[in-house]
Amino acid sequence: MSSVFTANRVTAVIVLLAAAAWVATGEFSAVGSEQAEDAGKTVTPAQPQPAAPVRTVAAVVPVLSDYAREIRVSGVTEADKTAVLAARSDGIVQTLGVVQGQVIAADALVLRLEGAEIAAAVRTAETSLARVRQELEVGETLYAKGSLPELSLLTRRAEASAAEAALSQAQAANDRLTLRAPFAGTVDSVDIEVGEWVQAGTPIATLLSLDPIIIKAEIGEQDIANVHVGSQAIVRLVDGTELPAQIRHVARQATEMTRTFGIDVALPNTDGRIPAGMTAVVRLFAPPVPAVTVPRSVLTLSEDGRIGLRVVGKDNIARFVAVGIIEDGEKGLVVAGIPEDVRVIVAGQDLIRDGDRVNVADLSAAQAAAVLQ
């Protein structure tokens, strides 16, 4: 009997513990209620999101035209050729054929030194040469007849060669007494007077060739690719005169200090009016590219920081186009890189993004001219 009683007590304890755990979960209060709640709920369909408003923008059709960017550099005029003419021999100035400021032709007489003894030496050498040549001619005849030994003939030939060399030396000495202009030009200065004793190497006169006049200038490394030999230029002188010129030389190595490249611009100067040493401004032009002038307010930035414009095509979908700024002018920025068949958005461009559909208000021709040049 006691064993049965003990078993019942154990069973009761287990049931009590299970009931306590169920109550602790709280699930007993929701039995049957979940189904009732689900049955009583009304499912509300998802509400559609309101569509983004289609913005209205103003746009113009850009009129592209070839634009050559102007490059301005300062320079100094220099003579095309400069020569300091020097005496070629020692002696006294007998004749001075030039005066300061004179325009002379090539090979014009500049200087003649006294040299009576040298002239006499030339005459003596000529006489000696005539004599030995005659002796050689006779010797050739005798040798042909067998009346003259070969050694004697060789001696006469050597004497003739020596006489020819002596005459050449005398003539060269006589030629050095005379100084002539190596090219046509203007005599910038004369440094001696008639009757003055000069030595070989003494400066006599300075000769300048001023046609064409050369403008020496330097161009930056960012513009060197746009400058070529033969390209046209315009030179502005200090008096405001502008004259056409041509690039004659472009250095292929930059200077170490300024990283600029030297250029030579040739300017016609037939009347010699333009002197050397004058400052001038050289206007060069880069190759033309299709471009348009836009106000600075039209430009915008892409998300990655590029400068460009908002444009819209025939589908009225806006998009960003990166452009290159060629020049910052008085009327606005000259830009290149605008595609064909698009309109440039000039109002409302900062309120839209790529891919947005827009309403386009096209500006009239007069309005477009006021916005885009």
mmCIF file of C-alpha atoms in Angstrom:
data_model
loop_
_atom_site.group_PDB
_atom_site.id
_atom_site.type_symbol
_atom_site.label_atom_id
_atom_site.label_comp_id
_atom_site.label_asym_id
_atom_site.label_seq_id
_atom_site.Cartn_x
_atom_site.Cartn_y
_atom_site.Cartn_z
ATOM 1 C CA MET A 1 0.000 0.000 0.000
ATOM 2 C CA SER A 2 2.775 2.443 0.869
ATOM 3 C CA SER A 3 4.541 1.798 -2.465
ATOM 4 C CA VAL A 4 1.404 2.685 -4.450
ATOM 5 C CA PHE A 5 1.039 5.859 -2.479
ATOM 6 C CA THR A 6 4.630 6.848 -3.217
ATOM 7 C CA ALA A 7 4.201 6.331 -6.975
ATOM 8 C CA ASN A 8 1.146 8.559 -7.017
ATOM 9 C CA ARG A 9 3.019 11.291 -5.253
ATOM 10 C CA VAL A 10 5.820 11.220 -7.835
ATOM 11 C CA THR A 11 3.335 11.415 -10.654
ATOM 12 C CA ALA A 12 1.630 14.412 -9.089
ATOM 13 C CA VAL A 13 4.893 16.272 -8.685
ATOM 14 C CA ILE A 14 5.769 15.777 -12.395
ATOM 15 C CA VAL A 15 2.338 17.000 -13.525
ATOM 16 C CA LEU A 16 2.663 20.045 -11.243
ATOM 17 C CA LEU A 17 6.061 20.983 -12.658
ATOM 18 C CA ALA A 18 4.842 20.657 -16.280
ATOM 19 C CA ALA A 19 1.821 22.841 -15.565
ATOM 20 C CA ALA A 20 4.010 25.471 -13.960
ATOM 21 C CA ALA A 21 6.303 25.580 -17.014
ATOM 22 C CA TRP A 22 3.323 25.999 -19.375
ATOM 23 C CA VAL A 23 1.913 28.828 -17.326
ATOM 24 C CA ALA A 24 5.297 30.544 -17.335
ATOM 25 C CA THR A 25 5.360 30.654 -21.159
ATOM 26 C CA GLY A 26 2.085 32.517 -21.319
ATOM 27 C CA GLU A 27 0.969 30.538 -24.310
ATOM 28 C CA PHE A 28 -2.137 29.334 -22.544
ATOM 29 C CA SER A 29 -3.741 32.732 -22.871
ATOM 30 C CA ALA A 30 -3.320 32.789 -26.658
ATOM 31 C CA VAL A 31 -4.779 29.386 -27.412
ATOM 32 C CA GLY A 32 -7.223 29.814 -30.237
ATOM 33 C CA SER A 33 -6.768 33.577 -30.257
ATOM 34 C CA GLU A 34 -4.152 33.704 -33.080
ATOM 35 C CA GLN A 35 -6.513 32.099 -35.548
ATOM 36 C CA ALA A 36 -9.237 34.476 -34.496
ATOM 37 C CA GLU A 37 -7.028 37.506 -34.940
ATOM 38 C CA ASP A 38 -5.789 36.338 -38.360
ATOM 39 C CA ALA A 39 -9.379 35.741 -39.421
ATOM 40 C CA GLY A 40 -10.431 39.196 -38.271
ATOM 41 C CA LYS A 41 -7.580 41.142 -39.980
ATOM 42 C CA THR A 42 -8.141 42.983 -43.296
ATOM 43 C CA VAL A 43 -5.076 42.985 -45.619
ATOM 44 C CA THR A 44 -4.373 46.498 -46.950
ATOM 45 C CA PRO A 45 -2.724 46.542 -50.424
ATOM 46 C CA ALA A 46 0.643 48.472 -50.789
ATOM 47 C CA GLN A 47 0.134 52.088 -51.760
ATOM 48 C CA PRO A 48 2.037 53.200 -54.990
ATOM 49 C CA GLN A 49 4.831 55.761 -54.409
ATOM 50 C CA PRO A 50 4.163 59.181 -55.959
ATOM 51 C CA ALA A 51 6.130 59.700 -59.221
ATOM 52 C CA ALA A 52 8.978 62.217 -59.182
ATOM 53 C CA PRO A 53 7.950 65.531 -60.754
ATOM 54 C CA VAL A 54 9.158 66.188 -64.298
ATOM 55 C CA ARG A 55 11.105 69.416 -64.126
ATOM 56 C CA THR A 56 11.137 72.070 -66.799
ATOM 57 C CA VAL A 57 14.491 73.346 -67.996
ATOM 58 C CA ALA A 58 15.557 75.949 -70.533
ATOM 59 C CA ALA A 59 17.852 74.807 -73.317
ATOM 60 C CA VAL A 60 19.461 76.183 -76.451
ATOM 61 C CA VAL A 61 20.949 74.581 -79.539
ATOM 62 C CA PRO A 62 24.684 75.410 -79.514
ATOM 63 C CA VAL A 63 26.147 76.744 -82.743
ATOM 64 C CA LEU A 64 29.657 75.316 -82.941
ATOM 65 C CA SER A 65 32.345 77.125 -84.882
ATOM 66 C CA ASP A 66 36.064 76.584 -85.360
ATOM 67 C CA TYR A 67 37.971 78.407 -82.663
ATOM 68 C CA ALA A 68 41.743 78.856 -82.597
ATOM 69 C CA ARG A 69 42.996 79.575 -79.105
ATOM 70 C CA GLU A 70 45.294 82.574 -78.937
ATOM 71 C CA ILE A 71 48.684 82.252 -77.272
ATOM 72 C CA ARG A 72 50.471 85.467 -76.324
ATOM 73 C CA VAL A 73 54.157 85.691 -75.484
ATOM 74 C CA SER A 74 56.556 88.602 -75.125
ATOM 75 C CA GLY A 75 59.785 88.805 -77.071
ATOM 76 C CA VAL A 76 62.615 91.015 -78.290
ATOM 77 C CA THR A 77 63.584 91.829 -81.860
ATOM 78 C CA GLU A 78 66.990 90.698 -83.043
ATOM 79 C CA ALA A 79 68.891 90.887 -86.313
ATOM 80 C CA ASP A 80 68.623 87.880 -88.558
ATOM 81 C CA LYS A 81 72.405 87.902 -88.876
ATOM 82 C CA THR A 82 75.050 89.764 -86.897
ATOM 83 C CA ALA A 83 78.734 89.867 -87.795
ATOM 84 C CA VAL A 84 81.621 91.753 -86.240
ATOM 85 C CA LEU A 85 83.962 92.216 -89.211
ATOM 86 C CA ALA A 86 87.646 92.027 -88.217
ATOM 87 C CA ALA A 87 90.919 92.805 -89.960
ATOM 88 C CA ARG A 88 92.460 89.779 -91.603
ATOM 89 C CA SER A 89 96.024 91.079 -91.598
ATOM 90 C CA ASP A 90 98.310 93.651 -90.000
ATOM 91 C CA GLY A 91 98.649 97.010 -91.676
ATOM 92 C CA ILE A 92 97.613 100.623 -92.067
ATOM 93 C CA VAL A 93 94.043 101.381 -93.149
ATOM 94 C CA GLN A 94 94.244 102.701 -96.687
ATOM 95 C CA THR A 95 90.554 102.656 -97.628
ATOM 96 C CA LEU A 96 87.447 102.475 -95.446
ATOM 97 C CA GLY A 97 84.485 101.624 -97.632
ATOM 98 C CA VAL A 98 81.637 101.949 -95.126
ATOM 99 C CA VAL A 99 80.164 104.492 -92.748
ATOM 100 C CA GLN A 100 77.922 103.969 -89.763
ATOM 101 C CA GLY A 101 74.256 103.421 -90.708
ATOM 102 C CA GLN A 102 75.023 102.610 -94.331
ATOM 103 C CA VAL A 103 73.129 99.846 -96.091
ATOM 104 C CA ILE A 104 75.538 97.752 -98.149
ATOM 105 C CA ALA A 105 75.249 94.801 -100.490
ATOM 106 C CA ALA A 106 76.918 91.450 -100.103
ATOM 107 C CA ASP A 107 80.622 91.457 -101.095
ATOM 108 C CA ALA A 108 80.830 95.252 -100.761
ATOM 109 C CA LEU A 109 84.275 96.644 -99.902
ATOM 110 C CA VAL A 110 84.627 97.352 -96.196
ATOM 111 C CA LEU A 111 88.372 97.820 -95.735
ATOM 112 C CA ARG A 112 91.621 97.947 -97.705
ATOM 113 C CA LEU A 113 95.021 97.945 -95.993
ATOM 114 C CA GLU A 114 98.238 99.308 -97.411
ATOM 115 C CA GLY A 115 100.434 96.569 -98.818
ATOM 116 C CA ALA A 116 102.799 97.672 -101.569
ATOM 117 C CA GLU A 117 105.355 95.045 -100.589
ATOM 118 C CA ILE A 118 102.744 92.306 -100.744
ATOM 119 C CA ALA A 119 101.622 93.447 -104.191
ATOM 120 C CA ALA A 120 105.272 93.365 -105.285
ATOM 121 C CA ALA A 121 105.625 89.856 -103.900
ATOM 122 C CA VAL A 122 102.655 88.798 -106.023
ATOM 123 C CA ARG A 123 104.245 90.211 -109.160
ATOM 124 C CA THR A 124 107.541 88.498 -108.350
ATOM 125 C CA ALA A 125 105.802 85.169 -107.781
ATOM 126 C CA GLU A 126 103.957 85.520 -111.066
ATOM 127 C CA THR A 127 107.217 86.171 -112.922
ATOM 128 C CA SER A 128 108.968 83.218 -111.299
ATOM 129 C CA LEU A 129 106.087 80.930 -112.135
ATOM 130 C CA ALA A 130 106.089 82.029 -115.768
ATOM 131 C CA ARG A 131 109.834 81.331 -115.982
ATOM 132 C CA VAL A 132 109.765 77.845 -114.480
ATOM 133 C CA ARG A 133 106.755 76.871 -116.559
ATOM 134 C CA GLN A 134 108.605 77.843 -119.682
ATOM 135 C CA GLU A 135 111.635 75.828 -118.522
ATOM 136 C CA LEU A 136 109.363 72.864 -117.803
ATOM 137 C CA GLU A 137 107.827 73.078 -121.247
ATOM 138 C CA VAL A 138 111.293 73.015 -122.839
ATOM 139 C CA GLY A 139 112.332 70.151 -120.613
ATOM 140 C CA GLU A 140 109.283 68.094 -121.584
ATOM 141 C CA THR A 141 110.230 68.521 -125.246
ATOM 142 C CA LEU A 142 113.881 67.560 -124.662
ATOM 143 C CA TYR A 143 112.895 64.574 -122.569
ATOM 144 C CA ALA A 144 110.587 63.361 -125.312
ATOM 145 C CA LYS A 145 113.538 63.475 -127.737
ATOM 146 C CA GLY A 146 115.823 61.704 -125.274
ATOM 147 C CA SER A 147 118.039 64.754 -124.810
ATOM 148 C CA LEU A 148 117.202 65.380 -121.148
ATOM 149 C CA PRO A 149 117.632 62.974 -118.257
ATOM 150 C CA GLU A 150 114.510 62.034 -116.353
ATOM 151 C CA LEU A 151 115.942 63.420 -113.117
ATOM 152 C CA SER A 152 116.300 66.883 -114.655
ATOM 153 C CA LEU A 153 112.703 66.729 -115.829
ATOM 154 C CA LEU A 154 111.507 65.833 -112.337
ATOM 155 C CA THR A 155 113.492 68.737 -110.909
ATOM 156 C CA ARG A 156 111.858 71.204 -113.276
ATOM 157 C CA ARG A 157 108.408 69.847 -112.371
ATOM 158 C CA ALA A 158 109.159 70.323 -108.666
ATOM 159 C CA GLU A 159 110.321 73.907 -109.300
ATOM 160 C CA ALA A 160 107.062 74.626 -111.136
ATOM 161 C CA SER A 161 104.991 73.277 -108.255
ATOM 162 C CA ALA A 162 106.974 75.356 -105.757
ATOM 163 C CA ALA A 163 106.485 78.481 -107.875
ATOM 164 C CA GLU A 164 102.729 77.852 -108.007
ATOM 165 C CA ALA A 165 102.616 77.481 -104.213
ATOM 166 C CA ALA A 166 104.611 80.681 -103.733
ATOM 167 C CA LEU A 167 102.198 82.575 -105.981
ATOM 168 C CA SER A 168 99.201 81.197 -104.082
ATOM 169 C CA GLN A 169 100.715 82.339 -100.782
ATOM 170 C CA ALA A 170 101.449 85.817 -102.135
ATOM 171 C CA GLN A 171 97.934 86.129 -103.542
ATOM 172 C CA ALA A 172 96.431 84.982 -100.230
ATOM 173 C CA ALA A 173 98.450 87.594 -98.347
ATOM 174 C CA ASN A 174 97.300 90.230 -100.795
ATOM 175 C CA ASP A 175 93.668 89.064 -100.460
ATOM 176 C CA ARG A 176 93.842 89.430 -96.669
ATOM 177 C CA LEU A 177 94.494 93.117 -97.127
ATOM 178 C CA THR A 178 90.914 93.470 -98.334
ATOM 179 C CA LEU A 179 87.801 92.986 -96.165
ATOM 180 C CA ARG A 180 84.387 92.547 -97.814
ATOM 181 C CA ALA A 181 80.841 92.193 -96.478
ATOM 182 C CA PRO A 182 79.770 88.547 -96.090
ATOM 183 C CA PHE A 183 76.079 89.445 -96.543
ATOM 184 C CA ALA A 184 73.856 92.411 -97.287
ATOM 185 C CA GLY A 185 72.896 94.485 -94.292
ATOM 186 C CA THR A 186 73.218 97.677 -92.310
ATOM 187 C CA VAL A 187 76.497 98.898 -90.867
ATOM 188 C CA ASP A 188 75.659 99.365 -87.213
ATOM 189 C CA SER A 189 79.054 100.665 -86.111
ATOM 190 C CA VAL A 190 82.527 101.462 -87.473
ATOM 191 C CA ASP A 191 85.405 101.137 -85.017
ATOM 192 C CA ILE A 192 88.483 102.436 -86.915
ATOM 193 C CA GLU A 193 89.597 105.354 -89.058
ATOM 194 C CA VAL A 194 91.609 105.723 -92.252
ATOM 195 C CA GLY A 195 95.344 105.746 -91.543
ATOM 196 C CA GLU A 196 94.992 103.749 -88.325
ATOM 197 C CA TRP A 197 97.300 100.799 -87.701
ATOM 198 C CA VAL A 198 95.393 97.578 -87.113
ATOM 199 C CA GLN A 199 96.404 94.041 -86.337
ATOM 200 C CA ALA A 200 94.772 90.849 -87.539
ATOM 201 C CA GLY A 201 91.587 90.357 -85.533
ATOM 202 C CA THR A 202 90.981 94.026 -84.786
ATOM 203 C CA PRO A 203 87.199 94.782 -84.989
ATOM 204 C CA ILE A 204 86.477 96.988 -87.975
ATOM 205 C CA ALA A 205 82.666 97.243 -88.205
ATOM 206 C CA THR A 206 79.472 95.537 -87.044
ATOM 207 C CA LEU A 207 77.090 94.419 -89.770
ATOM 208 C CA LEU A 208 73.415 93.598 -89.139
ATOM 209 C CA SER A 209 70.978 91.872 -91.445
ATOM 210 C CA LEU A 210 67.565 93.242 -90.467
ATOM 211 C CA ASP A 211 65.402 91.688 -93.166
ATOM 212 C CA PRO A 212 63.718 89.708 -91.868
ATOM 213 C CA ILE A 213 63.822 90.919 -88.283
ATOM 214 C CA ILE A 214 63.651 88.054 -85.776
ATOM 215 C CA ILE A 215 61.554 88.114 -82.607
ATOM 216 C CA LYS A 216 63.078 85.903 -79.927
ATOM 217 C CA ALA A 217 60.470 84.626 -77.472
ATOM 218 C CA GLU A 218 59.810 81.690 -75.159
ATOM 219 C CA ILE A 219 56.692 79.561 -74.955
ATOM 220 C CA GLY A 220 55.479 77.403 -72.089
ATOM 221 C CA GLU A 221 55.588 73.636 -72.153
ATOM 222 C CA GLN A 222 51.784 73.424 -72.065
ATOM 223 C CA ASP A 223 51.611 75.206 -75.437
ATOM 224 C CA ILE A 224 54.640 73.791 -77.237
ATOM 225 C CA ALA A 225 52.547 71.098 -78.959
ATOM 226 C CA ASN A 226 50.502 73.819 -80.690
ATOM 227 C CA VAL A 227 53.497 75.651 -82.212
ATOM 228 C CA HIS A 228 55.212 74.480 -85.377
ATOM 229 C CA VAL A 229 57.736 75.801 -87.870
ATOM 230 C CA GLY A 230 55.833 77.607 -90.604
ATOM 231 C CA SER A 231 52.848 78.479 -88.413
ATOM 232 C CA GLN A 232 51.467 81.970 -88.816
ATOM 233 C CA ALA A 233 51.755 84.603 -86.102
ATOM 234 C CA ILE A 234 50.938 88.259 -85.528
ATOM 235 C CA VAL A 235 53.541 90.582 -84.030
ATOM 236 C CA ARG A 236 52.472 93.684 -82.127
ATOM 237 C CA LEU A 237 55.153 96.365 -81.810
ATOM 238 C CA VAL A 238 55.417 98.908 -79.022
ATOM 239 C CA ASP A 239 53.770 101.570 -81.201
ATOM 240 C CA GLY A 240 50.689 99.365 -81.616
ATOM 241 C CA THR A 241 51.445 98.243 -85.158
ATOM 242 C CA GLU A 242 50.458 94.646 -85.871
ATOM 243 C CA LEU A 243 52.213 92.778 -88.663
ATOM 244 C CA PRO A 244 51.941 89.202 -89.982
ATOM 245 C CA ALA A 245 54.891 86.938 -89.278
ATOM 246 C CA GLN A 246 55.899 83.300 -89.415
ATOM 247 C CA ILE A 247 57.526 80.912 -86.961
ATOM 248 C CA ARG A 248 60.975 79.994 -88.254
ATOM 249 C CA HIS A 249 62.402 77.926 -85.430
ATOM 250 C CA VAL A 250 61.112 76.039 -82.372
ATOM 251 C CA ALA A 251 63.608 74.779 -79.807
ATOM 252 C CA ARG A 252 63.385 71.093 -79.000
ATOM 253 C CA GLN A 253 64.937 71.426 -75.530
ATOM 254 C CA ALA A 254 63.525 73.500 -72.690
ATOM 255 C CA THR A 255 65.588 75.834 -70.583
ATOM 256 C CA GLU A 256 66.455 74.385 -67.182
ATOM 257 C CA MET A 257 65.380 77.397 -65.137
ATOM 258 C CA THR A 258 62.022 78.285 -66.697
ATOM 259 C CA ARG A 259 61.075 75.045 -68.512
ATOM 260 C CA THR A 260 60.169 77.125 -71.562
ATOM 261 C CA PHE A 261 61.040 76.631 -75.212
ATOM 262 C CA GLY A 262 62.655 79.307 -77.360
ATOM 263 C CA ILE A 263 61.037 80.257 -80.657
ATOM 264 C CA ASP A 264 62.153 82.482 -83.542
ATOM 265 C CA VAL A 265 59.467 84.460 -85.368
ATOM 266 C CA ALA A 266 60.488 86.013 -88.697
ATOM 267 C CA LEU A 267 58.953 89.377 -89.564
ATOM 268 C CA PRO A 268 59.521 91.027 -92.989
ATOM 269 C CA ASN A 269 61.479 94.264 -92.630
ATOM 270 C CA THR A 270 62.383 95.305 -96.152
ATOM 271 C CA ASP A 271 62.717 98.997 -95.294
ATOM 272 C CA GLY A 272 64.722 98.297 -92.133
ATOM 273 C CA ARG A 273 62.295 100.373 -90.082
ATOM 274 C CA ILE A 274 62.156 97.883 -87.205
ATOM 275 C CA PRO A 275 65.403 97.949 -85.201
ATOM 276 C CA ALA A 276 66.937 95.175 -83.159
ATOM 277 C CA GLY A 277 66.402 95.201 -79.390
ATOM 278 C CA MET A 278 62.759 96.334 -79.422
ATOM 279 C CA THR A 279 60.157 94.580 -77.278
ATOM 280 C CA ALA A 280 57.208 93.004 -79.065
ATOM 281 C CA VAL A 281 54.209 90.791 -78.347
ATOM 282 C CA VAL A 282 53.775 87.663 -80.438
ATOM 283 C CA ARG A 283 50.287 86.271 -80.935
ATOM 284 C CA LEU A 284 50.194 82.607 -81.886
ATOM 285 C CA PHE A 285 47.174 80.447 -82.581
ATOM 286 C CA ALA A 286 46.529 76.827 -81.693
ATOM 287 C CA PRO A 287 44.890 74.561 -84.317
ATOM 288 C CA PRO A 288 41.158 75.373 -84.557
ATOM 289 C CA VAL A 289 38.633 73.072 -82.868
ATOM 290 C CA PRO A 290 34.802 73.148 -82.854
ATOM 291 C CA ALA A 291 33.817 75.199 -79.822
ATOM 292 C CA VAL A 292 31.146 77.466 -78.367
ATOM 293 C CA THR A 293 31.193 80.286 -75.807
ATOM 294 C CA VAL A 294 29.016 79.721 -72.730
ATOM 295 C CA PRO A 295 28.431 81.752 -69.563
ATOM 296 C CA ARG A 296 30.267 80.516 -66.493
ATOM 297 C CA SER A 297 26.960 79.900 -64.718
ATOM 298 C CA VAL A 298 26.051 77.152 -67.201
ATOM 299 C CA LEU A 299 28.916 74.900 -66.151
ATOM 300 C CA THR A 300 28.292 72.216 -63.576
ATOM 301 C CA LEU A 301 30.196 69.410 -61.881
ATOM 302 C CA SER A 302 29.681 65.692 -62.203
ATOM 303 C CA GLU A 303 29.641 63.434 -59.174
ATOM 304 C CA ASP A 304 33.302 62.588 -59.730
ATOM 305 C CA GLY A 305 34.292 66.259 -59.963
ATOM 306 C CA ARG A 306 34.555 66.744 -63.724
ATOM 307 C CA ILE A 307 33.597 70.057 -65.298
ATOM 308 C CA GLY A 308 30.917 69.921 -67.944
ATOM 309 C CA LEU A 309 27.411 70.773 -69.089
ATOM 310 C CA ARG A 310 23.972 69.271 -68.725
ATOM 311 C CA VAL A 311 22.552 68.490 -72.133
ATOM 312 C CA VAL A 312 19.335 66.956 -73.377
ATOM 313 C CA GLY A 313 18.747 64.978 -76.547
ATOM 314 C CA LYS A 314 15.664 64.417 -78.678
ATOM 315 C CA ASP A 315 14.361 61.953 -76.076
ATOM 316 C CA ASN A 316 14.255 64.724 -73.438
ATOM 317 C CA ILE A 317 16.535 62.715 -71.163
ATOM 318 C CA ALA A 318 19.139 64.825 -69.389
ATOM 319 C CA ARG A 319 22.743 63.761 -69.138
ATOM 320 C CA PHE A 320 26.146 65.157 -68.213
ATOM 321 C CA VAL A 321 28.826 65.873 -70.815
ATOM 322 C CA ALA A 322 32.398 66.677 -69.817
ATOM 323 C CA VAL A 323 33.906 69.587 -71.750
ATOM 324 C CA GLY A 324 37.338 71.114 -72.128
ATOM 325 C CA ILE A 325 37.853 74.792 -71.372
ATOM 326 C CA ILE A 326 39.866 76.303 -74.209
ATOM 327 C CA GLU A 327 39.941 79.891 -73.047
ATOM 328 C CA ASP A 328 38.425 82.219 -70.476
ATOM 329 C CA GLY A 329 37.266 85.198 -72.509
ATOM 330 C CA GLU A 330 35.406 88.410 -71.826
ATOM 331 C CA LYS A 331 32.091 86.970 -73.036
ATOM 332 C CA GLY A 332 32.411 83.704 -71.163
ATOM 333 C CA LEU A 333 34.192 80.383 -71.330
ATOM 334 C CA VAL A 334 35.093 78.901 -74.686
ATOM 335 C CA VAL A 335 34.509 75.156 -74.382
ATOM 336 C CA ALA A 336 34.942 72.190 -76.697
ATOM 337 C CA GLY A 337 33.627 68.638 -76.582
ATOM 338 C CA ILE A 338 29.890 69.242 -76.957
ATOM 339 C CA PRO A 339 28.334 66.422 -79.020
ATOM 340 C CA GLU A 340 26.128 67.058 -82.019
ATOM 341 C CA ASP A 341 22.324 66.813 -81.900
ATOM 342 C CA VAL A 342 22.001 67.957 -78.280
ATOM 343 C CA ARG A 343 20.704 71.053 -76.575
ATOM 344 C CA VAL A 344 22.588 72.711 -73.757
ATOM 345 C CA ILE A 345 20.562 73.228 -70.576
ATOM 346 C CA VAL A 346 21.091 76.807 -69.444
ATOM 347 C CA ALA A 347 18.537 76.994 -66.613
ATOM 348 C CA GLY A 348 17.636 74.286 -64.099
ATOM 349 C CA GLN A 349 20.725 72.178 -64.742
ATOM 350 C CA ASP A 350 21.607 71.955 -61.040
ATOM 351 C CA LEU A 351 18.190 70.510 -60.109
ATOM 352 C CA ILE A 352 18.375 67.412 -62.283
ATOM 353 C CA ARG A 353 20.523 64.337 -62.548
ATOM 354 C CA ASP A 354 21.632 62.020 -65.315
ATOM 355 C CA GLY A 355 18.748 60.036 -66.711
ATOM 356 C CA ASP A 356 16.029 62.435 -65.559
ATOM 357 C CA ARG A 357 13.238 63.116 -68.019
ATOM 358 C CA VAL A 358 12.631 66.840 -68.376
ATOM 359 C CA ASN A 359 10.317 69.245 -70.080
ATOM 360 C CA VAL A 360 12.389 71.462 -72.351
ATOM 361 C CA ALA A 361 11.615 75.105 -72.947
ATOM 362 C CA ASP A 362 13.552 75.937 -76.108
ATOM 363 C CA LEU A 363 14.833 79.485 -76.244
ATOM 364 C CA SER A 364 14.289 81.655 -79.289
ATOM 365 C CA ALA A 365 17.140 82.646 -81.581
ATOM 366 C CA ALA A 366 17.415 86.027 -79.892
ATOM 367 C CA GLN A 367 17.361 84.476 -76.438
ATOM 368 C CA ALA A 368 19.920 81.887 -77.489
ATOM 369 C CA ALA A 369 22.220 84.585 -78.852
ATOM 370 C CA ALA A 370 22.063 86.311 -75.484
ATOM 371 C CA VAL A 371 23.049 83.127 -73.686
ATOM 372 C CA LEU A 372 25.427 81.349 -76.044
ATOM 373 C CA GLN A 373 27.771 83.143 -78.402
#
